[in-house]
């Protein structure tokens, strides 16, 4: 089946530092999504990307849809303690009514105050 | 005003039992999903329903039977629970191909 390679698997950073994580795939996706999951909760959508080359920001977060449609990255600038959590990339291939998401394995982010 | 709500949040039961998890969304979405998150936090699609019609069934054992009584509800019934079924099960919904909204999960533990 399809697989997304997400890296890094985990990151330990100091408050105020910038963070970058990425996802690559062997398959083309029509949509790339980035989610954050806090302990005991479900994934929450951060950014959605719909076009190859698209660069989208949401506050301190910036994500890009790769030109080849096989990769995406997420940057977090000036990290703060509440950025702690697991970040997931997800790719979606829309065909008919099949909108399933294929998830990366997540990046666990720890921010030291 | 929870958009996607699942019950129960925790479910502890013995091997061999049958259990159900319920999901409701008040977003007016036409598509609902069940995902399984394993102990390594990997999220994998199980089922998808669009307007009460099964669209995706990702090689899930037939002990798992989803049921969608209407567009706003998607329940998951599991027969003869096994140790390997221990996981967090997430319900999600979307309006067509738009981004999916997730519930807070049901933590299933099999003793």
PDB file of C-alpha atoms in Angstrom:
ATOM      1  CA  UNK A   1       0.000   0.000   0.000  1.00  0.00           C
ATOM      2  CA  UNK A   2       0.902   3.658  -0.057  1.00  0.00           C
ATOM      3  CA  UNK A   3       3.404   4.888   2.484  1.00  0.00           C
ATOM      4  CA  UNK A   4       4.467   8.306   3.612  1.00  0.00           C
ATOM      5  CA  UNK A   5       7.959   8.763   4.990  1.00  0.00           C
ATOM      6  CA  UNK A   6       7.855  11.468   7.633  1.00  0.00           C
ATOM      7  CA  UNK A   7      10.986  12.831   9.237  1.00  0.00           C
ATOM      8  CA  UNK A   8      12.338  13.426  11.706  1.00  0.00           C
ATOM      9  CA  UNK A   9      10.674  10.903  13.986  1.00  0.00           C
ATOM     10  CA  UNK A  10      11.231  13.162  16.990  1.00  0.00           C
ATOM     11  CA  UNK A  11      12.733  16.542  17.808  1.00  0.00           C
ATOM     12  CA  UNK A  12      13.903  18.150  21.035  1.00  0.00           C
ATOM     13  CA  UNK A  13      14.312  21.901  20.744  1.00  0.00           C
ATOM     14  CA  UNK A  14      14.616  25.005  22.863  1.00  0.00           C
ATOM     15  CA  UNK A  15      11.806  27.520  23.059  1.00  0.00           C
ATOM     16  CA  UNK A  16      12.255  30.149  20.372  1.00  0.00           C
ATOM     17  CA  UNK A  17      13.920  27.863  17.847  1.00  0.00           C
ATOM     18  CA  UNK A  18      12.509  27.152  14.407  1.00  0.00           C
ATOM     19  CA  UNK A  19      11.411  23.639  13.441  1.00  0.00           C
ATOM     20  CA  UNK A  20      11.184  21.899  10.109  1.00  0.00           C
ATOM     21  CA  UNK A  21       9.700  18.520   9.267  1.00  0.00           C
ATOM     22  CA  UNK A  22       8.827  16.862   5.985  1.00  0.00           C
ATOM     23  CA  UNK A  23       7.027  14.036   4.269  1.00  0.00           C
ATOM     24  CA  UNK A  24       7.842  12.185   1.082  1.00  0.00           C
ATOM     25  CA  UNK A  25       5.858   9.647  -0.854  1.00  0.00           C
ATOM     26  CA  UNK A  26       6.293   7.304  -3.781  1.00  0.00           C
ATOM     27  CA  UNK A  27       2.779   8.258  -4.908  1.00  0.00           C
ATOM     28  CA  UNK A  28       1.279  11.506  -6.103  1.00  0.00           C
ATOM     29  CA  UNK A  29      -1.307  13.164  -3.893  1.00  0.00           C
ATOM     30  CA  UNK A  30      -3.934  15.754  -4.804  1.00  0.00           C
ATOM     31  CA  UNK A  31      -3.992  17.224  -1.321  1.00  0.00           C
ATOM     32  CA  UNK A  32      -1.478  17.429   1.504  1.00  0.00           C
ATOM     33  CA  UNK A  33      -2.607  18.046   5.054  1.00  0.00           C
ATOM     34  CA  UNK A  34      -0.782  18.691   8.293  1.00  0.00           C
ATOM     35  CA  UNK A  35      -2.379  17.729  11.611  1.00  0.00           C
ATOM     36  CA  UNK A  36      -1.307  18.109  15.245  1.00  0.00           C
ATOM     37  CA  UNK A  37      -2.300  15.651  17.939  1.00  0.00           C
ATOM     38  CA  UNK A  38      -2.180  16.508  21.640  1.00  0.00           C
ATOM     39  CA  UNK A  39      -2.246  13.741  24.270  1.00  0.00           C
ATOM     40  CA  UNK A  40      -5.713  12.279  24.750  1.00  0.00           C
ATOM     41  CA  UNK A  41      -7.165  14.120  21.777  1.00  0.00           C
ATOM     42  CA  UNK A  42      -7.763  13.580  18.116  1.00  0.00           C
ATOM     43  CA  UNK A  43      -5.702  15.099  15.289  1.00  0.00           C
ATOM     44  CA  UNK A  44      -6.499  18.744  14.631  1.00  0.00           C
ATOM     45  CA  UNK A  45      -6.024  20.226  11.175  1.00  0.00           C
ATOM     46  CA  UNK A  46      -3.258  22.842  10.938  1.00  0.00           C
ATOM     47  CA  UNK A  47      -2.862  23.485   7.229  1.00  0.00           C
ATOM     48  CA  UNK A  48      -4.362  22.097   4.020  1.00  0.00           C
ATOM     49  CA  UNK A  49      -2.560  22.341   0.655  1.00  0.00           C
ATOM     50  CA  UNK A  50      -4.342  21.808  -2.639  1.00  0.00           C
ATOM     51  CA  UNK A  51      -1.977  22.797  -5.448  1.00  0.00           C
ATOM     52  CA  UNK A  52       1.553  21.789  -6.357  1.00  0.00           C
ATOM     53  CA  UNK A  53       3.946  24.529  -5.310  1.00  0.00           C
ATOM     54  CA  UNK A  54       1.422  26.100  -2.929  1.00  0.00           C
ATOM     55  CA  UNK A  55       2.922  27.787   0.138  1.00  0.00           C
ATOM     56  CA  UNK A  56       0.449  28.444   2.956  1.00  0.00           C
ATOM     57  CA  UNK A  57       0.859  30.000   6.382  1.00  0.00           C
ATOM     58  CA  UNK A  58      -1.191  29.752   9.554  1.00  0.00           C
ATOM     59  CA  UNK A  59       0.337  32.044  12.170  1.00  0.00           C
ATOM     60  CA  UNK A  60       3.828  30.749  12.950  1.00  0.00           C
ATOM     61  CA  UNK A  61       3.262  27.680  10.776  1.00  0.00           C
ATOM     62  CA  UNK A  62       4.146  27.489   7.100  1.00  0.00           C
ATOM     63  CA  UNK A  63       3.661  24.482   4.848  1.00  0.00           C
ATOM     64  CA  UNK A  64       4.409  23.793   1.205  1.00  0.00           C
ATOM     65  CA  UNK A  65       3.031  21.350  -1.350  1.00  0.00           C
ATOM     66  CA  UNK A  66       5.985  20.009  -3.329  1.00  0.00           C
ATOM     67  CA  UNK A  67       6.187  20.634  -7.054  1.00  0.00           C
ATOM     68  CA  UNK A  68       6.330  16.909  -7.789  1.00  0.00           C
ATOM     69  CA  UNK A  69       3.188  16.395  -5.624  1.00  0.00           C
ATOM     70  CA  UNK A  70       5.108  13.691  -3.783  1.00  0.00           C
ATOM     71  CA  UNK A  71       6.301  15.712  -0.832  1.00  0.00           C
ATOM     72  CA  UNK A  72       5.438  18.428   1.651  1.00  0.00           C
ATOM     73  CA  UNK A  73       7.120  20.223   4.506  1.00  0.00           C
ATOM     74  CA  UNK A  74       5.994  22.063   7.613  1.00  0.00           C
ATOM     75  CA  UNK A  75       7.932  24.819   9.349  1.00  0.00           C
ATOM     76  CA  UNK A  76       7.210  26.221  12.779  1.00  0.00           C
ATOM     77  CA  UNK A  77       8.920  29.479  13.631  1.00  0.00           C
ATOM     78  CA  UNK A  78       9.788  30.748  17.120  1.00  0.00           C
ATOM     79  CA  UNK A  79       8.514  27.638  18.890  1.00  0.00           C
ATOM     80  CA  UNK A  80       6.679  27.915  22.206  1.00  0.00           C
ATOM     81  CA  UNK A  81       5.929  25.253  24.844  1.00  0.00           C
ATOM     82  CA  UNK A  82       2.369  24.687  23.605  1.00  0.00           C
ATOM     83  CA  UNK A  83       3.767  23.529  20.249  1.00  0.00           C
ATOM     84  CA  UNK A  84       4.553  20.238  21.977  1.00  0.00           C
ATOM     85  CA  UNK A  85       2.719  17.321  20.389  1.00  0.00           C
ATOM     86  CA  UNK A  86       2.774  14.900  17.500  1.00  0.00           C
ATOM     87  CA  UNK A  87       2.625  16.364  14.018  1.00  0.00           C
ATOM     88  CA  UNK A  88       1.276  14.229  11.203  1.00  0.00           C
ATOM     89  CA  UNK A  89       1.396  14.749   7.492  1.00  0.00           C
ATOM     90  CA  UNK A  90      -1.364  13.159   5.434  1.00  0.00           C
ATOM     91  CA  UNK A  91      -1.869  12.759   1.725  1.00  0.00           C
ATOM     92  CA  UNK A  92      -5.205  12.464   0.007  1.00  0.00           C
ATOM     93  CA  UNK A  93      -5.950  11.106  -3.437  1.00  0.00           C
ATOM     94  CA  UNK A  94      -9.469  11.974  -4.467  1.00  0.00           C
ATOM     95  CA  UNK A  95     -11.148   9.500  -6.764  1.00  0.00           C
ATOM     96  CA  UNK A  96     -14.892   9.032  -6.888  1.00  0.00           C
ATOM     97  CA  UNK A  97     -16.035   9.159  -3.270  1.00  0.00           C
ATOM     98  CA  UNK A  98     -12.749   7.749  -1.935  1.00  0.00           C
ATOM     99  CA  UNK A  99     -11.261  10.500   0.204  1.00  0.00           C
ATOM    100  CA  UNK A 100      -9.125   8.368   2.488  1.00  0.00           C
ATOM    101  CA  UNK A 101      -6.051   9.881   4.124  1.00  0.00           C
ATOM    102  CA  UNK A 102      -2.691   8.161   4.170  1.00  0.00           C
ATOM    103  CA  UNK A 103      -0.763   9.309   7.222  1.00  0.00           C
ATOM    104  CA  UNK A 104       2.918   9.647   7.944  1.00  0.00           C
ATOM    105  CA  UNK A 105       4.182   8.095  11.158  1.00  0.00           C
ATOM    106  CA  UNK A 106       4.342  11.419  12.935  1.00  0.00           C
ATOM    107  CA  UNK A 107       6.982  13.750  14.355  1.00  0.00           C
ATOM    108  CA  UNK A 108       7.037  14.044  18.131  1.00  0.00           C
ATOM    109  CA  UNK A 109       8.013  17.592  19.058  1.00  0.00           C
ATOM    110  CA  UNK A 110       9.298  18.484  22.506  1.00  0.00           C
ATOM    111  CA  UNK A 111       9.967  22.127  23.355  1.00  0.00           C
ATOM    112  CA  UNK A 112      12.121  22.949  26.358  1.00  0.00           C
ATOM    113  CA  UNK A 113      11.136  26.265  27.964  1.00  0.00           C
TER     114      UNK A 113
ATOM    115  CA  UNK B   1     -20.383  22.187  20.770  1.00  0.00           C
ATOM    116  CA  UNK B   2     -18.330  19.140  19.864  1.00  0.00           C
ATOM    117  CA  UNK B   3     -18.204  18.706  16.088  1.00  0.00           C
ATOM    118  CA  UNK B   4     -17.330  14.984  16.031  1.00  0.00           C
ATOM    119  CA  UNK B   5     -18.160  13.129  19.226  1.00  0.00           C
ATOM    120  CA  UNK B   6     -17.381   9.534  20.067  1.00  0.00           C
ATOM    121  CA  UNK B   7     -18.589   7.376  22.925  1.00  0.00           C
ATOM    122  CA  UNK B   8     -17.256   5.881  25.020  1.00  0.00           C
ATOM    123  CA  UNK B   9     -13.898   7.613  25.490  1.00  0.00           C
ATOM    124  CA  UNK B  10     -12.500   4.569  27.297  1.00  0.00           C
ATOM    125  CA  UNK B  11     -13.486   0.943  26.820  1.00  0.00           C
ATOM    126  CA  UNK B  12     -11.911  -1.849  28.844  1.00  0.00           C
ATOM    127  CA  UNK B  13     -13.183  -5.351  28.199  1.00  0.00           C
ATOM    128  CA  UNK B  14     -12.178  -8.970  28.035  1.00  0.00           C
ATOM    129  CA  UNK B  15     -11.073 -10.991  25.072  1.00  0.00           C
ATOM    130  CA  UNK B  16     -13.951 -12.614  23.250  1.00  0.00           C
ATOM    131  CA  UNK B  17     -16.504  -9.948  24.126  1.00  0.00           C
ATOM    132  CA  UNK B  18     -18.513  -7.919  21.613  1.00  0.00           C
ATOM    133  CA  UNK B  19     -18.511  -4.122  21.880  1.00  0.00           C
ATOM    134  CA  UNK B  20     -19.712  -1.054  20.005  1.00  0.00           C
ATOM    135  CA  UNK B  21     -18.346   2.457  19.591  1.00  0.00           C
ATOM    136  CA  UNK B  22     -20.621   5.294  18.516  1.00  0.00           C
ATOM    137  CA  UNK B  23     -19.832   8.410  16.519  1.00  0.00           C
ATOM    138  CA  UNK B  24     -21.915  11.448  15.718  1.00  0.00           C
ATOM    139  CA  UNK B  25     -21.046  14.593  13.779  1.00  0.00           C
ATOM    140  CA  UNK B  26     -23.008  17.836  13.783  1.00  0.00           C
ATOM    141  CA  UNK B  27     -21.126  19.451  10.887  1.00  0.00           C
ATOM    142  CA  UNK B  28     -23.558  18.363   8.196  1.00  0.00           C
ATOM    143  CA  UNK B  29     -20.796  16.416   6.458  1.00  0.00           C
ATOM    144  CA  UNK B  30     -21.658  13.668   3.999  1.00  0.00           C
ATOM    145  CA  UNK B  31     -18.646  11.399   4.581  1.00  0.00           C
ATOM    146  CA  UNK B  32     -17.565   9.664   7.790  1.00  0.00           C
ATOM    147  CA  UNK B  33     -14.559   7.494   8.588  1.00  0.00           C
ATOM    148  CA  UNK B  34     -13.083   5.148  11.144  1.00  0.00           C
ATOM    149  CA  UNK B  35      -9.321   5.142  11.729  1.00  0.00           C
ATOM    150  CA  UNK B  36      -7.230   2.949  14.016  1.00  0.00           C
ATOM    151  CA  UNK B  37      -4.181   4.347  15.842  1.00  0.00           C
ATOM    152  CA  UNK B  38      -1.807   1.710  17.160  1.00  0.00           C
ATOM    153  CA  UNK B  39       0.578   1.879  20.087  1.00  0.00           C
ATOM    154  CA  UNK B  40       3.219   3.508  17.854  1.00  0.00           C
ATOM    155  CA  UNK B  41       0.728   6.273  17.001  1.00  0.00           C
ATOM    156  CA  UNK B  42       0.344   5.133  13.388  1.00  0.00           C
ATOM    157  CA  UNK B  43      -3.055   6.135  11.976  1.00  0.00           C
ATOM    158  CA  UNK B  44      -4.682   3.882   9.405  1.00  0.00           C
ATOM    159  CA  UNK B  45      -8.022   4.103   7.650  1.00  0.00           C
ATOM    160  CA  UNK B  46     -10.470   1.305   8.349  1.00  0.00           C
ATOM    161  CA  UNK B  47     -13.775   2.342   6.791  1.00  0.00           C
ATOM    162  CA  UNK B  48     -15.399   5.222   4.998  1.00  0.00           C
ATOM    163  CA  UNK B  49     -19.094   5.916   4.430  1.00  0.00           C
ATOM    164  CA  UNK B  50     -20.501   8.476   2.044  1.00  0.00           C
ATOM    165  CA  UNK B  51     -24.193   9.274   2.522  1.00  0.00           C
ATOM    166  CA  UNK B  52     -24.669   5.991   4.427  1.00  0.00           C
ATOM    167  CA  UNK B  53     -22.965   3.974   1.667  1.00  0.00           C
ATOM    168  CA  UNK B  54     -19.786   2.001   2.371  1.00  0.00           C
ATOM    169  CA  UNK B  55     -16.977   3.386   0.209  1.00  0.00           C
ATOM    170  CA  UNK B  56     -13.772   2.104   1.794  1.00  0.00           C
ATOM    171  CA  UNK B  57     -13.104  -1.180   3.586  1.00  0.00           C
ATOM    172  CA  UNK B  58      -9.374  -1.470   4.083  1.00  0.00           C
ATOM    173  CA  UNK B  59      -8.752  -5.195   4.650  1.00  0.00           C
ATOM    174  CA  UNK B  60     -10.267  -5.048   8.100  1.00  0.00           C
ATOM    175  CA  UNK B  61     -11.274  -8.398   9.665  1.00  0.00           C
ATOM    176  CA  UNK B  62     -14.972  -9.059   9.274  1.00  0.00           C
ATOM    177  CA  UNK B  63     -15.274  -9.058  13.073  1.00  0.00           C
ATOM    178  CA  UNK B  64     -15.449  -5.282  12.568  1.00  0.00           C
ATOM    179  CA  UNK B  65     -18.788  -4.131  11.217  1.00  0.00           C
ATOM    180  CA  UNK B  66     -19.546  -0.468  10.666  1.00  0.00           C
ATOM    181  CA  UNK B  67     -23.103   0.775  10.489  1.00  0.00           C
ATOM    182  CA  UNK B  68     -24.374   4.155   9.370  1.00  0.00           C
ATOM    183  CA  UNK B  69     -28.029   4.672  10.312  1.00  0.00           C
ATOM    184  CA  UNK B  70     -27.960   8.184   8.869  1.00  0.00           C
ATOM    185  CA  UNK B  71     -25.493  10.712   7.485  1.00  0.00           C
ATOM    186  CA  UNK B  72     -24.626  12.069  10.930  1.00  0.00           C
ATOM    187  CA  UNK B  73     -23.826   8.753  12.591  1.00  0.00           C
ATOM    188  CA  UNK B  74     -21.284   6.011  12.015  1.00  0.00           C
ATOM    189  CA  UNK B  75     -21.016   3.258  14.587  1.00  0.00           C
ATOM    190  CA  UNK B  76     -18.442   0.486  14.833  1.00  0.00           C
ATOM    191  CA  UNK B  77     -19.311  -2.925  16.218  1.00  0.00           C
ATOM    192  CA  UNK B  78     -16.546  -5.377  17.028  1.00  0.00           C
ATOM    193  CA  UNK B  79     -17.213  -9.080  17.604  1.00  0.00           C
ATOM    194  CA  UNK B  80     -15.009 -11.550  19.457  1.00  0.00           C
ATOM    195  CA  UNK B  81     -12.461  -8.981  20.588  1.00  0.00           C
ATOM    196  CA  UNK B  82      -8.808  -9.999  20.406  1.00  0.00           C
ATOM    197  CA  UNK B  83      -5.737  -8.665  22.187  1.00  0.00           C
ATOM    198  CA  UNK B  84      -4.518  -7.085  18.949  1.00  0.00           C
ATOM    199  CA  UNK B  85      -7.642  -4.938  18.788  1.00  0.00           C
ATOM    200  CA  UNK B  86      -6.291  -2.782  21.617  1.00  0.00           C
ATOM    201  CA  UNK B  87      -5.809   0.654  20.105  1.00  0.00           C
ATOM    202  CA  UNK B  88      -7.336   4.104  19.870  1.00  0.00           C
ATOM    203  CA  UNK B  89     -10.162   4.298  17.351  1.00  0.00           C
ATOM    204  CA  UNK B  90     -10.892   7.661  15.778  1.00  0.00           C
ATOM    205  CA  UNK B  91     -13.997   8.733  13.973  1.00  0.00           C
ATOM    206  CA  UNK B  92     -13.712  11.545  11.418  1.00  0.00           C
ATOM    207  CA  UNK B  93     -15.976  13.355   9.005  1.00  0.00           C
ATOM    208  CA  UNK B  94     -15.616  15.542   5.943  1.00  0.00           C
ATOM    209  CA  UNK B  95     -17.652  17.235   3.267  1.00  0.00           C
ATOM    210  CA  UNK B  96     -16.454  15.345   0.245  1.00  0.00           C
ATOM    211  CA  UNK B  97     -12.719  15.847  -0.331  1.00  0.00           C
ATOM    212  CA  UNK B  98     -12.455  18.719   2.155  1.00  0.00           C
ATOM    213  CA  UNK B  99     -10.187  18.246   5.213  1.00  0.00           C
ATOM    214  CA  UNK B 100     -11.363  15.690   7.722  1.00  0.00           C
ATOM    215  CA  UNK B 101     -12.333  16.588  11.279  1.00  0.00           C
ATOM    216  CA  UNK B 102     -11.521  14.032  13.957  1.00  0.00           C
ATOM    217  CA  UNK B 103     -13.178  13.049  17.216  1.00  0.00           C
ATOM    218  CA  UNK B 104     -11.164  12.644  20.403  1.00  0.00           C
ATOM    219  CA  UNK B 105     -10.890   8.867  20.080  1.00  0.00           C
ATOM    220  CA  UNK B 106     -12.020   5.760  21.938  1.00  0.00           C
ATOM    221  CA  UNK B 107      -9.287   3.989  23.854  1.00  0.00           C
ATOM    222  CA  UNK B 108      -9.989   0.270  23.658  1.00  0.00           C
ATOM    223  CA  UNK B 109      -8.089  -2.027  26.002  1.00  0.00           C
ATOM    224  CA  UNK B 110      -8.505  -5.784  25.819  1.00  0.00           C
ATOM    225  CA  UNK B 111      -7.674  -7.763  28.953  1.00  0.00           C
TER     226      UNK B 111
END
